[in-house]
XYZ file of C-alpha atoms in Angstrom:
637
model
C 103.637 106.864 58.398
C 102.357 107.148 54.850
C 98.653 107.047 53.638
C 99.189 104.474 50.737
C 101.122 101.379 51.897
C 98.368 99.922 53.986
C 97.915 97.060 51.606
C 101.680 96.177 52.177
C 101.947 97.196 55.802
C 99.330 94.517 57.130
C 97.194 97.095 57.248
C 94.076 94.996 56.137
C 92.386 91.772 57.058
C 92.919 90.897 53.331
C 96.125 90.619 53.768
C 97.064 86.669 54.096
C 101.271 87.529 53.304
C 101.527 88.121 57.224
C 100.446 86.344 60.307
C 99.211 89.121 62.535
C 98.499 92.665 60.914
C 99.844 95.838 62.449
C 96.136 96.710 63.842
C 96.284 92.898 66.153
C 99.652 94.398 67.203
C 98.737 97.462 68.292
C 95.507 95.537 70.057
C 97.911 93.055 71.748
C 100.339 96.348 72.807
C 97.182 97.430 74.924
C 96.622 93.648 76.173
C 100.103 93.657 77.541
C 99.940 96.761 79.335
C 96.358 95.883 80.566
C 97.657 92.641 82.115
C 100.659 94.366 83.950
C 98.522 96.838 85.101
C 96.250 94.496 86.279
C 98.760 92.350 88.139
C 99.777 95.282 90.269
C 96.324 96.013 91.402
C 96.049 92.310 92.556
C 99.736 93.176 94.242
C 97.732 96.600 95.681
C 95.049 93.781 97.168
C 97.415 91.311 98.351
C 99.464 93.785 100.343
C 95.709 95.698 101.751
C 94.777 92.419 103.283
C 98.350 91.748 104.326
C 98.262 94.954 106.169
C 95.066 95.388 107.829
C 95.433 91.634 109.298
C 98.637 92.937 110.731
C 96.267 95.646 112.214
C 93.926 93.666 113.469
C 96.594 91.059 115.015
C 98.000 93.834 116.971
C 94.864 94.983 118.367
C 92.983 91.472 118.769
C 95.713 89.607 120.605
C 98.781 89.788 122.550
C 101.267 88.994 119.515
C 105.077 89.817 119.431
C 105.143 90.681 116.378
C 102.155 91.311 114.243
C 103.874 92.325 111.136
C 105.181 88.941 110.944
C 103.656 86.287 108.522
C 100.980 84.102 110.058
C 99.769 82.126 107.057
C 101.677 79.670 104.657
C 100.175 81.950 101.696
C 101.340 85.581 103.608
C 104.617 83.504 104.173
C 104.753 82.306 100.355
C 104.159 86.284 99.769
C 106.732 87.677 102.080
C 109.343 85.227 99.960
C 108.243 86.472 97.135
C 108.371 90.139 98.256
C 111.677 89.447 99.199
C 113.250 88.165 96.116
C 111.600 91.083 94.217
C 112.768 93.479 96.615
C 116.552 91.995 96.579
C 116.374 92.432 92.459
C 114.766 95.833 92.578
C 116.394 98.081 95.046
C 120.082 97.731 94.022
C 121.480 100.782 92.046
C 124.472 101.497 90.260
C 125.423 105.099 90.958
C 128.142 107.466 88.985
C 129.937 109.091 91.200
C 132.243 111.243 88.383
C 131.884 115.035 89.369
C 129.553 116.390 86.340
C 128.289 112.784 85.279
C 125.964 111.661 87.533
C 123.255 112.448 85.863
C 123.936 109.065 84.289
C 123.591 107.223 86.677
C 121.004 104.251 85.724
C 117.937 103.348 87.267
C 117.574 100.794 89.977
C 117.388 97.146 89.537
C 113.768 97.105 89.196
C 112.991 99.798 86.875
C 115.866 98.500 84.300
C 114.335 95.163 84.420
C 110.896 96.783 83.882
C 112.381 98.692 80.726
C 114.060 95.359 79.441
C 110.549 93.797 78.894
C 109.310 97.260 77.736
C 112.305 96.704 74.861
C 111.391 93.282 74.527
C 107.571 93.666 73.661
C 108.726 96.922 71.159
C 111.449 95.237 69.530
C 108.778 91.757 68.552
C 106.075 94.335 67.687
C 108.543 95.498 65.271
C 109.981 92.576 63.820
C 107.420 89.816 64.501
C 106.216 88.648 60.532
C 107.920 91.904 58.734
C 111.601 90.544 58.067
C 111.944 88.461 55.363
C 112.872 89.587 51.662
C 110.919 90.238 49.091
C 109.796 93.757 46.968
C 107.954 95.184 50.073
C 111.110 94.648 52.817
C 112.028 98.062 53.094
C 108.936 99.725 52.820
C 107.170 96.401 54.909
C 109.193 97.891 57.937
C 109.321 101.225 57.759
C 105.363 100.782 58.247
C 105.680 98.470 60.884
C 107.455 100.442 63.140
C 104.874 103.580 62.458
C 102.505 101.404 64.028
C 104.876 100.756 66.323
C 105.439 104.687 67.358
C 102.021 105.575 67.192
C 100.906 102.560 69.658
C 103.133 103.699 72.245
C 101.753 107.796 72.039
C 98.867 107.161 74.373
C 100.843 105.578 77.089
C 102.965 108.726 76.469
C 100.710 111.024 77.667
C 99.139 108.688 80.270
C 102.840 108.327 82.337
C 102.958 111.958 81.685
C 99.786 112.936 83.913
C 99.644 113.666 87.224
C 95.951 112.252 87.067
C 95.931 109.381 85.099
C 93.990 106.045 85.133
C 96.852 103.997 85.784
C 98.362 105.626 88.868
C 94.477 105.473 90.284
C 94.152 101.678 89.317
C 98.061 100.980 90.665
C 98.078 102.816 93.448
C 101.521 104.342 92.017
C 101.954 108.644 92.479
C 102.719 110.278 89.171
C 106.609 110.777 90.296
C 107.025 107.607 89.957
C 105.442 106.360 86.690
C 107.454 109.464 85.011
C 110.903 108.094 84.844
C 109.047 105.242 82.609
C 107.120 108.639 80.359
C 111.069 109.515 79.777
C 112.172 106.065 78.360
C 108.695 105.769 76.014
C 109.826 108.897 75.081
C 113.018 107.475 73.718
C 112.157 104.051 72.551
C 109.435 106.156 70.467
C 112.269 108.135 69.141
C 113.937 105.306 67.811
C 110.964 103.324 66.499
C 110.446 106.674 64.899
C 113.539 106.825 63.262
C 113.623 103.038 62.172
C 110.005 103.807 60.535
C 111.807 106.878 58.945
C 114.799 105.535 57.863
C 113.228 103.014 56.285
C 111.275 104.853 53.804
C 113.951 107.253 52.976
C 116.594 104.228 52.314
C 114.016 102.814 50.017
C 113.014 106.064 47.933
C 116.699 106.705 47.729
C 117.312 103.383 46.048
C 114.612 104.400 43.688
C 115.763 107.857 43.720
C 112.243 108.769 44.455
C 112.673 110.658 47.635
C 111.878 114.198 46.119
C 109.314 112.739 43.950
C 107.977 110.977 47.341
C 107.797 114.510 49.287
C 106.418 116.547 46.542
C 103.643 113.911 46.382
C 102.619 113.012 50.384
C 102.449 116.448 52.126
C 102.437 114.334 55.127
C 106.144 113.805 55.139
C 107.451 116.918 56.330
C 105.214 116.613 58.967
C 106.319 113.214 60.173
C 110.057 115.228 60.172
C 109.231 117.820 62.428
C 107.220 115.548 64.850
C 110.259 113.279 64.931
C 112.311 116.509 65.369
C 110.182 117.400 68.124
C 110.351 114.373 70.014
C 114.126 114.631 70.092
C 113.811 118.250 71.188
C 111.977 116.539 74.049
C 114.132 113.931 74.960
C 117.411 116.452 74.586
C 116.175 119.185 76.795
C 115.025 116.355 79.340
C 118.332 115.791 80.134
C 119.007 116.483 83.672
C 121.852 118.710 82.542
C 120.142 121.180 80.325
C 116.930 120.795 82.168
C 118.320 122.492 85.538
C 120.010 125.358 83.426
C 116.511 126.768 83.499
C 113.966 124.368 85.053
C 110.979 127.269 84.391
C 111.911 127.349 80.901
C 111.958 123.647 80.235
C 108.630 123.127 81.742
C 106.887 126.196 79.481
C 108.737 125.233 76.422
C 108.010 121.259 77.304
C 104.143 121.522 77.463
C 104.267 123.615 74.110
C 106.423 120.714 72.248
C 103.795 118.386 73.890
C 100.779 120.202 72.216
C 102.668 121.005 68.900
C 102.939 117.211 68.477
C 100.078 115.674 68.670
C 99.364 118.325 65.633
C 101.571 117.544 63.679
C 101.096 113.884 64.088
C 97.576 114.136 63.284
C 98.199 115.897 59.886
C 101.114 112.735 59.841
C 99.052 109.214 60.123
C 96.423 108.114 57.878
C 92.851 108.079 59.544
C 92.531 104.382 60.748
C 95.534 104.996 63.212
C 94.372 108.558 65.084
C 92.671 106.720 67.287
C 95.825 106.400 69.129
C 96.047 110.071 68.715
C 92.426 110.588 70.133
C 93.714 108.400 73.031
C 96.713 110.829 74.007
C 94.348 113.787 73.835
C 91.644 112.284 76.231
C 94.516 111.398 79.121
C 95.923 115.401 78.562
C 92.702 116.830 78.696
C 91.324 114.378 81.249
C 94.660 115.547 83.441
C 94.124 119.156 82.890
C 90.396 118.596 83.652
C 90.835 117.430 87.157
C 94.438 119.846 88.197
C 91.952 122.422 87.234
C 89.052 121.723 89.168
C 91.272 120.455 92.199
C 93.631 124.026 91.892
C 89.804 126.014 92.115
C 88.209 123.320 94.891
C 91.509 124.381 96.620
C 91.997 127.813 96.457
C 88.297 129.543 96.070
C 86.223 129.921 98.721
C 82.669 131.601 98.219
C 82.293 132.649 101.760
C 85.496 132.816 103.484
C 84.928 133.016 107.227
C 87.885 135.630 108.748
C 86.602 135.420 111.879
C 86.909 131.456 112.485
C 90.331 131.609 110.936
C 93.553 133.962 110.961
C 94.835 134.492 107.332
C 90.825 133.073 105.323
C 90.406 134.848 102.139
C 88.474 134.055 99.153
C 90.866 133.780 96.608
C 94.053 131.945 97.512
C 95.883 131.606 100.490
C 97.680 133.973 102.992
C 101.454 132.854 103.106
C 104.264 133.957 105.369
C 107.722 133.625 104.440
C 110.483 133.460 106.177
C 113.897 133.339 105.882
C 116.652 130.781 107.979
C 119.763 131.519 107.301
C 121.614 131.834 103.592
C 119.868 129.058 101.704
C 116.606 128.108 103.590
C 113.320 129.414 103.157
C 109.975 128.569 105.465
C 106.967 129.208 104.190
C 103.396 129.115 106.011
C 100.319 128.610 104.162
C 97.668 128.687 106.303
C 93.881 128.168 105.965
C 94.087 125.295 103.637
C 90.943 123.048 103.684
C 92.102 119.728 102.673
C 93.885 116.690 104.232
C 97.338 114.997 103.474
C 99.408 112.317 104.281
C 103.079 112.129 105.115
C 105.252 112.050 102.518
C 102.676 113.847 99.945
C 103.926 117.107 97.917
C 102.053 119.883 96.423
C 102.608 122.629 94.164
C 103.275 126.180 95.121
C 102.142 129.135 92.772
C 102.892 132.665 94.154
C 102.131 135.319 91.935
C 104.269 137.758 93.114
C 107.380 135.752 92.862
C 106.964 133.670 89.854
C 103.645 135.144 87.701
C 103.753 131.256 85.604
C 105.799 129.243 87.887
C 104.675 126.003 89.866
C 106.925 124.440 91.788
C 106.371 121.204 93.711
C 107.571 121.216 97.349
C 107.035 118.514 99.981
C 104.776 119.432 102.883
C 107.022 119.274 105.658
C 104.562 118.848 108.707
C 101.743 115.896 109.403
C 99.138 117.880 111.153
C 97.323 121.556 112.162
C 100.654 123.959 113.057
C 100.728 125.266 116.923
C 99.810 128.910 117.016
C 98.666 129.580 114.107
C 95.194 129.237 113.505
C 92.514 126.541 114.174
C 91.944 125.516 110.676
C 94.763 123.423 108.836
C 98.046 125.300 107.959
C 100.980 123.947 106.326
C 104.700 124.758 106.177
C 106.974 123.947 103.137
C 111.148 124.345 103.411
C 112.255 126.104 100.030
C 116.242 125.927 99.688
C 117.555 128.508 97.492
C 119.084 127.371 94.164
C 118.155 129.753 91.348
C 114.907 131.719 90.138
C 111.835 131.310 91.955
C 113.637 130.064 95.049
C 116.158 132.096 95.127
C 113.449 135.284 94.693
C 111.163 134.450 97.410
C 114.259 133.950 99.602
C 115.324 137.354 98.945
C 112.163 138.972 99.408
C 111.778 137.148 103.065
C 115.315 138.330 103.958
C 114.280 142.128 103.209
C 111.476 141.360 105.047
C 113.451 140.327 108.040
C 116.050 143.040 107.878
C 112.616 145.805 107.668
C 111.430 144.413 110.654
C 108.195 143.092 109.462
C 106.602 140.037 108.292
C 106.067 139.370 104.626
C 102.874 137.870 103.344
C 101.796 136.902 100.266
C 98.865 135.257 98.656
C 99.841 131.691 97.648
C 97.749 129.219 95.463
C 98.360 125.694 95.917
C 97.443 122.336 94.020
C 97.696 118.664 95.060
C 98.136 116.869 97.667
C 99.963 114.675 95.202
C 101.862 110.875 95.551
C 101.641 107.999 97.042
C 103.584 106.917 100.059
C 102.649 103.923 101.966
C 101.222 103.422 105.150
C 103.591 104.115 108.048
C 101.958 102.409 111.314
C 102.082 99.054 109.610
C 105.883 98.475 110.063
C 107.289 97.076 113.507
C 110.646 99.570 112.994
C 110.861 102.085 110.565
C 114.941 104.049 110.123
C 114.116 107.346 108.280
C 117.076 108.584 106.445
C 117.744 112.119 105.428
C 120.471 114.790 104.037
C 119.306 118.533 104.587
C 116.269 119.691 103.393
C 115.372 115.656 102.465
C 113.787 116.195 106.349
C 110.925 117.859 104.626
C 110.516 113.980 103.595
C 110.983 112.085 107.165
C 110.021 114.622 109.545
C 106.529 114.247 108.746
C 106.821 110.306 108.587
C 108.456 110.828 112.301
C 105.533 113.131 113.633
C 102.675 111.026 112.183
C 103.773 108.034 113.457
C 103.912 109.770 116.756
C 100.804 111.175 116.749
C 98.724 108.300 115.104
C 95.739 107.999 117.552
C 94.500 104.318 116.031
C 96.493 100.952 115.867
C 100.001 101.365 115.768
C 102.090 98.527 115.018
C 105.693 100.554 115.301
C 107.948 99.935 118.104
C 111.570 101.934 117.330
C 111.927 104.588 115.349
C 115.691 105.435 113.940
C 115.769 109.020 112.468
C 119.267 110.084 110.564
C 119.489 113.788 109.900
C 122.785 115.045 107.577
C 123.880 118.256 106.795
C 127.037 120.136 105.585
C 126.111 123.252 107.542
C 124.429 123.309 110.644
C 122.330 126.178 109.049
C 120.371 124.226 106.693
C 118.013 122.154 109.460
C 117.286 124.972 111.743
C 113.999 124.899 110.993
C 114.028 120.793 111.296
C 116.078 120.841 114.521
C 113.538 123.094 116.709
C 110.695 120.569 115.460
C 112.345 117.550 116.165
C 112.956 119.145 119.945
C 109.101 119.397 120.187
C 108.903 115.399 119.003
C 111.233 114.070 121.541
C 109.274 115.498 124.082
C 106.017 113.951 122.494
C 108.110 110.784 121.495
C 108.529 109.851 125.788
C 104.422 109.215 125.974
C 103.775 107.225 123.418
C 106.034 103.457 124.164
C 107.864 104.258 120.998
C 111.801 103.996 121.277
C 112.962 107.073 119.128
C 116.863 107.345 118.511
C 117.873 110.609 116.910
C 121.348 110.936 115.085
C 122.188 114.287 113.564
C 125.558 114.932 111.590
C 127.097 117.756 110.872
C 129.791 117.373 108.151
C 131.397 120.188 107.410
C 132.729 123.164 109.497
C 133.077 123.039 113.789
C 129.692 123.011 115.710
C 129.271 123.225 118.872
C 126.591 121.971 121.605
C 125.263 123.638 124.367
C 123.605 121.935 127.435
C 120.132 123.544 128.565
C 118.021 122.712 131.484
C 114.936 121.664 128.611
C 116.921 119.793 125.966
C 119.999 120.636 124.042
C 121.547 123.470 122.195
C 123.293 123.254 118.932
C 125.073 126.546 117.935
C 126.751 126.551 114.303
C 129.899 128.948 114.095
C 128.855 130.022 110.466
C 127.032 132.863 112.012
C 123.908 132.028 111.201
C 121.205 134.691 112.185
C 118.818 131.434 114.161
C 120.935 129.372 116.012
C 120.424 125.938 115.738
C 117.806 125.073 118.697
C 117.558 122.151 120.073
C 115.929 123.072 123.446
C 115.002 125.996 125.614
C 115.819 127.709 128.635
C 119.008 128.746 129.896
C 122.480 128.129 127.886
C 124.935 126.322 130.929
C 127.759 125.017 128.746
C 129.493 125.176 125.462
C 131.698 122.631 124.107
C 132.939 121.066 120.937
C 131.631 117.664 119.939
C 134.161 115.578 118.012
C 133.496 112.207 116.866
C 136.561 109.940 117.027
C 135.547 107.614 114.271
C 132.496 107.101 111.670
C 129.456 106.603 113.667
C 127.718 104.086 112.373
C 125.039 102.362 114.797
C 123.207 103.753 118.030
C 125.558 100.970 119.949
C 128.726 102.813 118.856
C 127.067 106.479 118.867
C 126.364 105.322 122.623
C 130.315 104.625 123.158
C 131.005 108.008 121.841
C 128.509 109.243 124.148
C 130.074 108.232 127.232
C 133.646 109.865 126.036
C 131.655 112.687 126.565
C 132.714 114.984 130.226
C 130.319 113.951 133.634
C 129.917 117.561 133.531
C 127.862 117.745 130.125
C 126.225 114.478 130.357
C 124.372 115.310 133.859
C 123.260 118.492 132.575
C 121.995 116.791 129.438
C 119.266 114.403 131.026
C 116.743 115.379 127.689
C 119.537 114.505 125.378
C 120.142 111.234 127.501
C 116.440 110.036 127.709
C 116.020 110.673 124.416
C 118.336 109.004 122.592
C 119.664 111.839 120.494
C 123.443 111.858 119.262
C 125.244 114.136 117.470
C 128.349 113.756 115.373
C 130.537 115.458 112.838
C 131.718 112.603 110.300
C 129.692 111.066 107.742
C 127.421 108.017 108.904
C 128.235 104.563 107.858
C 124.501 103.998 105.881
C 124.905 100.301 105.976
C 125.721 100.176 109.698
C 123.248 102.619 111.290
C 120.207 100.497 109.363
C 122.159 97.267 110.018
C 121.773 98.176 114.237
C 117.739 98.393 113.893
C 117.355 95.447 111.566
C 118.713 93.213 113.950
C 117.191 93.862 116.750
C 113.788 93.912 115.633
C 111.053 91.156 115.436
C 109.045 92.453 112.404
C 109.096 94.024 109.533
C 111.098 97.171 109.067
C 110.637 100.282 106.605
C 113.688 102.540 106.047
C 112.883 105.578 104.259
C 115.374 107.746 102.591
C 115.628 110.922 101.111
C 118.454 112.908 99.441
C 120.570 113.441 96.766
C 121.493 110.554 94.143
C 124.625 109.247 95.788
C 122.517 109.205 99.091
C 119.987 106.927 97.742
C 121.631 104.494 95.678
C 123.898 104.185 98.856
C 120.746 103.151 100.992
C 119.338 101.481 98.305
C 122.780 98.772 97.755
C 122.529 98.469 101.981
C 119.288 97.662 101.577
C 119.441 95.058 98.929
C 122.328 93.484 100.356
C 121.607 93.276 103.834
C 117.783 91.264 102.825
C 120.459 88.805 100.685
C 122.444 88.245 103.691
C 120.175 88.175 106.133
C 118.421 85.563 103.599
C 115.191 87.590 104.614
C 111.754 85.019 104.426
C 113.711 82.275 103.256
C 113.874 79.927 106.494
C 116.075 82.248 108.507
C 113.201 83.389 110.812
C 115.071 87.242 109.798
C 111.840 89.701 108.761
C 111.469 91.964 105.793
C 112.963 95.228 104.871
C 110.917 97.503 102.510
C 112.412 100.517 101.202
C 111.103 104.214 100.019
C 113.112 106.448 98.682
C 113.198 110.125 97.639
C 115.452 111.433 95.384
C 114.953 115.499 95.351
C 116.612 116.542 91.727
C 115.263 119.081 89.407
């Protein structure tokens, strides 16, 4: 963006060539994304009031159903809801060994970036194409105004605190897939503006005359250079060769370019710039002052809890077999919600490392301490998780129990609420039960109205190894699940390598032959059996996991009256996704949530069943069948 072309850029109200100037554009930008962000808050109202009636139904009368629709206008919503669901949740996934990575977004999200493109592409072209003298340097100017419009909403989507996510009601996660794509639509607005001016001092063959004379240029170079530095090393590929790295080197190319851009634009446009520093600092503001609220405590008091001190946390670490580490942070003085994350700073391990880790339990930990503790499941890839899983396995083989002092900061996202759904299927592959298991337990353990009936909960692993940790707990939720009136049916699948089962008198054993230092537990007392447990076929639904069942010898199935009661099934094959949510779907009344979590292929896989099961189902549209709302996970560096 130059300092001199105003006058031919629209820049002025003078001007009477153009329609609209580039200032009314940039104002109408804001209007736009003003009026979508206002339409989800009135979708954040609609679906409050939607959901406390259904609370209030449940508790007031003796209704079926009370997540069903009892208005023409919550009926005219649910349709709606429907439709936008159906169009949102599909996915197209890449399944090519190396390329998945490029795999595109769902359904929803590309239609959301289409109108993104749509509203860039008339800023930049509305009034500025026609020919005349000015039509090279008329655009190039356009689409500077263009860039620098979009830089606040940059750094917005970028912020785990921002204004929008508050006013939305939408977790920073999942507003930064749209940071990425500004990112690159500014990139090539930036390089239209660019191009522009170059292509037009070149026909003059002005272009050194141009940079000897505006300063400014070589600054506009290496702020576009940065950007694609940005956008590059974003790529999932090159980002997980060193995730530590990108982050350092990411929030130093985020600081270097609002510099240079501000030695780049003329004056009348830094507001923009102004704008983008406000939402960083406003960000850094509040992670600050949450990360000390959190973590410093003027007068710690030891006595009322095991593992108080005044700066930080005391953390235990643990590790579970090859690849899984436990850690316990106790003492930590703030609430969360199921499905909420945090991020983990230990010193010791990683001196400038955060990493974000989902807190895998609802409530206060048994025997630990009365004040809130929390446990997080690290699996060991590289760097800071595979360091703090080496240090807890020397602790182990010394004997002894390592602590450390942890610092934590968050709880951060979103999820919705849980009790509101009649079924909800949970949906998870290994350590993606850091995700459900928390769902499971505080739907279990919610003391106020409770609208769910059935809960479904799918647990996949290659090794039996890798849910240890998941397995015991979900032991200690059966038993809590038979109290409640909630039908719980537990599926866990074991994909690769033999496992076998053992029968106690308590519940059920699950050994892994991989050796694995903590046997899968899936009960207590006395071991009385040991056999293999084959599935025949792909299990797909609890009705043909129950036929397997009963293949199973008298001798096992009498001494497995927990296993029985509870609904719990175990099988070796992969589950068919679109059969084991098609089984609860059916046979509820109401609405029904199914939560996922896992890799890529995982997702997008739930997401298709999903979509395609609310099409043919015709879901809201006269059928009498109820909705099906989906939240997924997608763990990925």
């Amino acid at each position: 963006m130059d300092h001199d072309h105003g006058s031919h850029g629209g820049g002025g109200t003078e001007n009477t060539t153009y329609p609209v100037t580039n200032e009314e554009l940039a104002q109408r930008f804001w209007y736009i994304v003003a009026g979508f962000v206002g339409a989800f808050l009135v979708c954040r109202v609609i679906n409050w009031y939607k959901l406390e009636r259904r609370l209030r139904r449940h508790t007031s009368s003796s209704v079926q159903s009370p997540t069903k629709p009892d208005t023409a206008f919550l009926e005219l919503w649910a349709t709606f809801t429907a439709v936008v669901r159906e169009v949102s949740y599909p996915q197209l996934y890449v399944p090519a060994r190396g390329f998945s990575w490029l795999t595109p977004p769902p359904g929803g999200r590309v239609i959301v970036l289409l109108v993104y493109w749509i509203i860039v592409i008339y800023m930049a072209t509305d009034g500025a194409i026609f020919p005349d003298v000015f039509h090279w340097e008329r655009i190039g100017y356009r689409n500077a105004w263009v860039t620098i419009t979009q830089l606040p909403l940059l750094y917005l989507l970028s912020s785990k605190c921002n204004v929008v996510g508050f006013i939305t009601g939408i977790s920073h996660e999942r507003l930064n897939w749209l940071h990425r794509w500004v990112a690159r639509t500014m990139l090539a607005t930036g390089a239209v503006h660019g191009f522009y001016f170059y292509a037009d001092w070149a026909r003059s063959e002005l272009v050194d005359y141009q940079i000897k004379m505006m300063p400014m240029i070589k600054y506009g170079f290496g702020a576009w250079g940065l950007l694609l530095w940005a956008c590059v090393s974003g790529l999932a590929p090159l980002r997980r060769l060193s995730y530590e790295f990108f982050v350092l080197q990411h929030i130093v190319t985020a600081v270097l370019l609002l510099w240079l851009i501000y030695v780049h634009i003329p004056v009348d446009a830094r507001y923009n710039l102004w704008f983008a520093i406000a939402a960083l600092c406003f960000d850094r503001f509040c992670r600050t002052v949450m990360l000390v609220w959190q973590n410093v405590k003027a007068l710690p008091d030891k006595k009322r809890c095991t593992g108080g001190q005044r700066i930080g946390h005391q953390a235990q670490v643990r590790a579970v077999g090859d690849s899984i580490t436990v850690v316990t942070i106790k003492d930590v003085h703030f609430k969360w919600r199921a499905g909420q994350h945090l991020y983990l700073w230990m010193p010791r391990v990683g001196i400038a490392e955060a990493h974000p880790y989902t807190i895998a339990c609802a409530h206060q930990l048994p025997e630990t301490c009365i004040c809130n503790s929390i446990q997080l499941v690290v699996r060991k890839h590289g760097g800071f998780s595979k360091r703090l899983h080496e240090l807890a396995t020397k602790a182990q083989l010394a004997g002894k129990k390592e602590r450390l002092t942890a610092f934590v900061s968050g709880p951060y996202g979103a999820p919705p609420r849980w009790d509101i759904y009649e079924t909800i299927v949970l949906i998870s592959a290994s350590t993606g039960a850091s995700f459900t298991l928390p769902i499971l337990e505080s739907v279990l353990q919610h003391k106020g109205t409770n609208c769910v009936k059935r809960i479904d909960f799918l647990l996949t692993t290659k090794q039996g190894e890798e849910i240890d940790f998941y397995v015991t707990r979900l032991h200690e939720l059966i038993e809590h699940a038979k109290g409640t009136g909630i039908e719980l049916h537990v599926h866990i699948a074991v994909t690769q390598g033999p496992t076998s089962f053992s029968v106690s008198q308590d519940g059920v054993t699950a050994d892994s032959s991989s050796g694995s230092s903590t046997g899968t537990n899936f009960g207590r007392g006395k071991k009385v059996a040991d056999e293999k447990i084959t599935s025949q076929g792909p299990l797909s639904s609890p009705g043909d996991i129950e036929q397997t069942a009963r293949a199973i010898p008298v001798e096992r199935k009498r001494s497995s009256h927990a296993s029985t009661d509870s609904h719990v099934f175990y099988s070796s094959v992969r589950p068919d996704i679109e059969a084991y949510i098609r089984g609860p779907v059916e046979a509820t009344g109401g609405e029904t949530s199914v939560v996922v979590c896992g890799g890529p292929s995982l997702v997008a896989r739930t997401r298709n069943c999903v979509a395609s099961l609310s099409d043919e189902r015709a879901v809201h549209k006269g059928t009498g069948a109820q909705g099906i709302q989906l939240f997924a996970e997608e763990y990925s560096f």
